Amino acid sequence: MPRRTIRPVGGRSRKPTLRVERALQRDGYAVLAGMDEVGRGALAGPVTVGVVVIDIECRTAPQGVKDSKLLTPAARHALVPRIHRWSRAYAVGHAWPEEIDAIGIIAALRLAGRRALAQIAVTPDLVILDGNHDWLTDPAEVGLLALTTDVTTPPVTTMIKADLKCSSVAAASVLAKVTRDAMMVEYAREHTAYGWAENKGYAAPEHLAALAAGGPCPLHRRSWRLPGVAGNDLGDSDGEYLAAYESELA
């Protein structure tokens, strides 16, 4: 039977709740995994996926859990141990710059998500992804033209703004961002020119200036349009990099 994407409709809320998760559990998906990514639009460093698994025994999420971009760094760090205690299981997976260059960002997201799932001892009945695109499921495993019947990931539902509506997805975003930010701060100690301690590998002005002046380092995504790489200077059409950086400033 072909896999399908289930799209729950959640009501508006000022903060994430378990409303969507409880509706899915009533539909028979007892063990749910909220999943979210960070670093997709960065010029350097990994793309990182967090997963938080809950079941019907998991009560209201820790106070303050919301989309990681809406929290201060201190608030995100304070939430991490609370999320660990609240969830049934949790993990963070990464795909590295050389993998992004080799297979592309969507396949790298899939790789990072599967690495996160591989770390948990429980198999979710359903994964909730933020957005409207299922990047976790291998296209070769779905549809009438599927190349294999060996499905290697749980069913997926996508939901626009899930990180603003679903506590499990918001919690996953917090774990992913705290983990990746810490990695980029550590990398900044060795690669001092790019300002990664502040911009976390996104296209901040100081990062772009350093790339233009000195070129990329091994942690940059070489397949992307980078200043300082011959024929790859950023143009007016590449404003999405700056927009991605600005979205991380909150």
C-alpha positions as semicolon CSV with decimal commas, in nm:
position;residue;x (nm);y (nm);z (nm)
1;M;0,000;0,000;0,000
2;P;0,153;0,336;-0,095
3;R;0,252;0,571;0,180
4;R;0,051;0,888;0,211
5;T;0,100;1,218;0,384
6;I;-0,157;1,297;0,650
7;R;-0,218;1,667;0,696
8;P;-0,383;1,759;1,025
9;V;-0,548;2,097;1,054
10;G;-0,451;2,279;1,373
11;G;-0,622;2,579;1,523
12;R;-0,448;2,906;1,581
13;S;-0,263;2,945;1,906
14;R;-0,031;3,204;2,054
15;K;0,210;2,931;2,158
16;P;0,266;2,565;2,072
17;T;0,036;2,313;2,237
18;L;-0,027;1,938;2,218
19;R;-0,360;1,991;2,044
20;V;-0,243;1,850;1,710
21;E;-0,049;1,567;1,874
22;R;-0,349;1,461;2,085
23;A;-0,574;1,457;1,777
24;L;-0,325;1,234;1,597
25;Q;-0,300;1,005;1,898
26;R;-0,678;0,968;1,902
27;D;-0,649;0,865;1,536
28;G;-0,422;0,579;1,637
29;Y;-0,071;0,727;1,623
30;A;0,022;0,671;1,985
31;V;0,395;0,745;1,956
32;L;0,473;1,069;1,773
33;A;0,801;1,229;1,671
34;G;0,825;1,604;1,623
35;M;1,113;1,689;1,390
36;D;1,268;2,017;1,279
37;E;1,587;2,135;1,111
38;V;1,831;2,422;1,144
39;G;2,118;2,528;0,918
40;R;1,943;2,466;0,589
41;G;2,023;2,813;0,456
42;A;2,371;2,849;0,605
43;L;2,685;2,880;0,395
44;A;2,898;2,674;0,633
45;G;2,862;2,399;0,886
46;P;2,620;2,107;0,902
47;V;2,248;2,094;0,849
48;T;2,106;1,966;1,176
49;V;1,780;1,786;1,256
50;G;1,629;1,746;1,601
51;V;1,370;1,484;1,693
52;V;1,156;1,469;2,007
53;V;0,938;1,163;2,067
54;I;0,626;1,177;2,284
55;D;0,350;0,934;2,375
56;I;0,023;0,964;2,563
57;E;0,210;0,961;2,895
58;C;0,391;1,286;2,809
59;R;0,194;1,571;2,959
60;T;0,208;1,943;2,879
61;A;0,544;2,049;2,741
62;P;0,783;2,248;2,960
63;Q;0,676;2,607;3,000
64;G;0,838;2,833;2,743
65;V;0,884;2,575;2,467
66;K;0,836;2,747;2,131
67;D;1,006;2,783;1,794
68;S;1,376;2,817;1,875
69;K;1,411;3,136;1,667
70;L;1,169;3,310;1,904
71;L;1,382;3,235;2,211
72;T;1,697;3,395;2,346
73;P;2,006;3,174;2,362
74;A;1,978;3,160;2,742
75;A;1,615;3,052;2,724
76;R;1,697;2,780;2,470
77;H;1,976;2,640;2,687
78;A;1,753;2,639;2,995
79;L;1,489;2,438;2,809
80;V;1,718;2,157;2,695
81;P;1,723;1,952;3,020
82;R;1,350;2,008;3,065
83;I;1,282;1,877;2,714
84;H;1,501;1,575;2,786
85;R;1,300;1,494;3,100
86;W;0,964;1,556;2,933
87;S;1,007;1,352;2,616
88;R;1,007;0,976;2,577
89;A;1,316;0,998;2,353
90;Y;1,519;1,265;2,176
91;A;1,816;1,295;1,943
92;V;1,998;1,529;1,705
93;G;2,147;1,426;1,370
94;H;2,374;1,609;1,125
95;A;2,475;1,603;0,761
96;W;2,812;1,761;0,689
97;P;2,920;2,016;0,428
98;E;3,090;1,760;0,207
99;E;2,771;1,550;0,213
100;I;2,558;1,852;0,124
101;D;2,793;1,918;-0,168
102;A;2,773;1,556;-0,281
103;I;2,400;1,487;-0,257
104;G;2,224;1,825;-0,228
105;I;2,047;1,992;0,061
106;I;1,721;1,795;0,051
107;A;1,895;1,457;0,053
108;A;2,125;1,591;0,326
109;L;1,821;1,685;0,535
110;R;1,694;1,330;0,489
111;L;2,031;1,191;0,593
112;A;2,044;1,408;0,907
113;G;1,686;1,316;0,998
114;R;1,752;0,946;0,958
115;R;2,066;0,974;1,167
116;A;1,858;1,136;1,441
117;L;1,594;0,861;1,424
118;A;1,865;0,593;1,432
119;Q;1,975;0,715;1,775
120;I;1,641;0,654;1,947
121;A;1,529;0,316;2,073
122;V;1,161;0,358;1,987
123;T;1,003;0,364;1,640
124;P;0,746;0,645;1,607
125;D;0,408;0,571;1,456
126;L;0,420;0,907;1,279
127;V;0,668;1,192;1,226
128;I;0,546;1,553;1,223
129;L;0,755;1,776;0,996
130;D;0,743;2,154;0,984
131;G;0,656;2,293;0,640
132;N;0,473;2,153;0,340
133;H;0,741;1,922;0,199
134;D;0,828;1,573;0,320
135;W;1,206;1,575;0,296
136;L;1,242;1,273;0,529
137;T;1,086;1,005;0,308
138;D;1,303;0,867;0,029
139;P;1,119;0,928;-0,303
140;A;1,228;0,581;-0,414
141;E;1,008;0,432;-0,140
142;V;0,675;0,596;-0,227
143;G;0,429;0,621;-0,512
144;L;0,341;0,392;-0,799
145;L;0,697;0,409;-0,934
146;A;0,864;0,320;-0,604
147;L;1,186;0,131;-0,661
148;T;1,161;-0,067;-0,337
149;T;0,900;-0,193;-0,092
150;D;1,149;-0,174;0,194
151;V;1,027;0,142;0,372
152;T;1,295;0,265;0,610
153;T;1,125;0,561;0,779
154;P;0,798;0,601;0,967
155;P;0,497;0,765;0,801
156;V;0,521;1,144;0,781
157;T;0,274;1,427;0,813
158;T;0,369;1,781;0,712
159;M;0,225;2,093;0,867
160;I;0,298;2,455;0,781
161;K;0,419;2,644;1,091
162;A;0,427;2,323;1,293
163;D;0,709;2,474;1,500
164;L;0,461;2,744;1,609
165;K;0,172;2,504;1,673
166;C;0,308;2,168;1,792
167;S;0,500;2,139;2,117
168;S;0,692;1,834;1,997
169;V;0,817;2,010;1,683
170;A;0,903;2,328;1,875
171;A;1,100;2,119;2,127
172;A;1,287;1,948;1,842
173;S;1,377;2,288;1,697
174;V;1,523;2,395;2,032
175;L;1,743;2,085;2,060
176;A;1,862;2,120;1,700
177;K;1,948;2,488;1,730
178;V;2,125;2,463;2,066
179;T;2,336;2,173;1,936
180;R;2,427;2,332;1,603
181;D;2,495;2,677;1,752
182;A;2,737;2,522;2,002
183;M;2,918;2,344;1,720
184;M;2,954;2,663;1,518
185;V;3,088;2,852;1,820
186;E;3,347;2,578;1,865
187;Y;3,439;2,585;1,495
188;A;3,479;2,964;1,520
189;R;3,778;2,917;1,750
190;E;3,972;2,754;1,469
191;H;3,827;2,955;1,180
192;T;3,833;3,300;1,334
193;A;3,781;3,519;1,026
194;Y;3,418;3,437;0,954
195;G;3,244;3,546;1,274
196;W;3,067;3,213;1,325
197;A;3,032;3,266;1,699
198;E;2,776;3,533;1,613
199;N;2,638;3,437;1,271
200;K;2,652;3,056;1,305
201;G;2,762;3,014;0,941
202;Y;2,484;3,219;0,783
203;A;2,541;3,497;0,530
204;A;2,602;3,782;0,772
205;P;2,790;4,081;0,628
206;E;3,111;3,997;0,815
207;H;3,094;3,637;0,694
208;L;3,048;3,745;0,333
209;A;3,332;3,995;0,362
210;A;3,568;3,731;0,502
211;L;3,475;3,490;0,223
212;A;3,536;3,755;-0,041
213;A;3,873;3,844;0,113
214;G;4,009;3,500;0,198
215;G;3,788;3,241;0,034
216;P;3,621;2,939;0,193
217;C;3,750;2,684;0,442
218;P;3,676;2,308;0,455
219;L;3,355;2,369;0,653
220;H;3,198;2,574;0,375
221;R;2,948;2,427;0,131
222;R;3,155;2,448;-0,186
223;S;2,867;2,363;-0,420
224;W;2,684;2,679;-0,312
225;R;2,741;3,024;-0,458
226;L;3,014;3,164;-0,234
227;P;3,209;3,487;-0,267
228;G;3,581;3,422;-0,289
229;V;3,530;3,119;-0,513
230;A;3,601;3,183;-0,882
231;G;3,279;3,223;-1,077
232;N;3,067;3,191;-0,764
233;D;3,025;3,547;-0,644
234;L;2,691;3,618;-0,482
235;G;2,458;3,814;-0,708
236;D;2,135;4,001;-0,657
237;S;1,941;3,680;-0,710
238;D;2,100;3,520;-0,404
239;G;1,922;3,728;-0,144
240;E;1,781;3,410;0,008
241;Y;2,110;3,361;0,192
242;L;2,082;3,699;0,359
243;A;1,715;3,634;0,431
244;A;1,804;3,302;0,593
245;Y;2,055;3,478;0,815
246;E;1,808;3,748;0,914
247;S;1,553;3,481;1,011
248;E;1,804;3,340;1,258
249;L;1,861;3,670;1,438
250;A;1,549;3,647;1,656
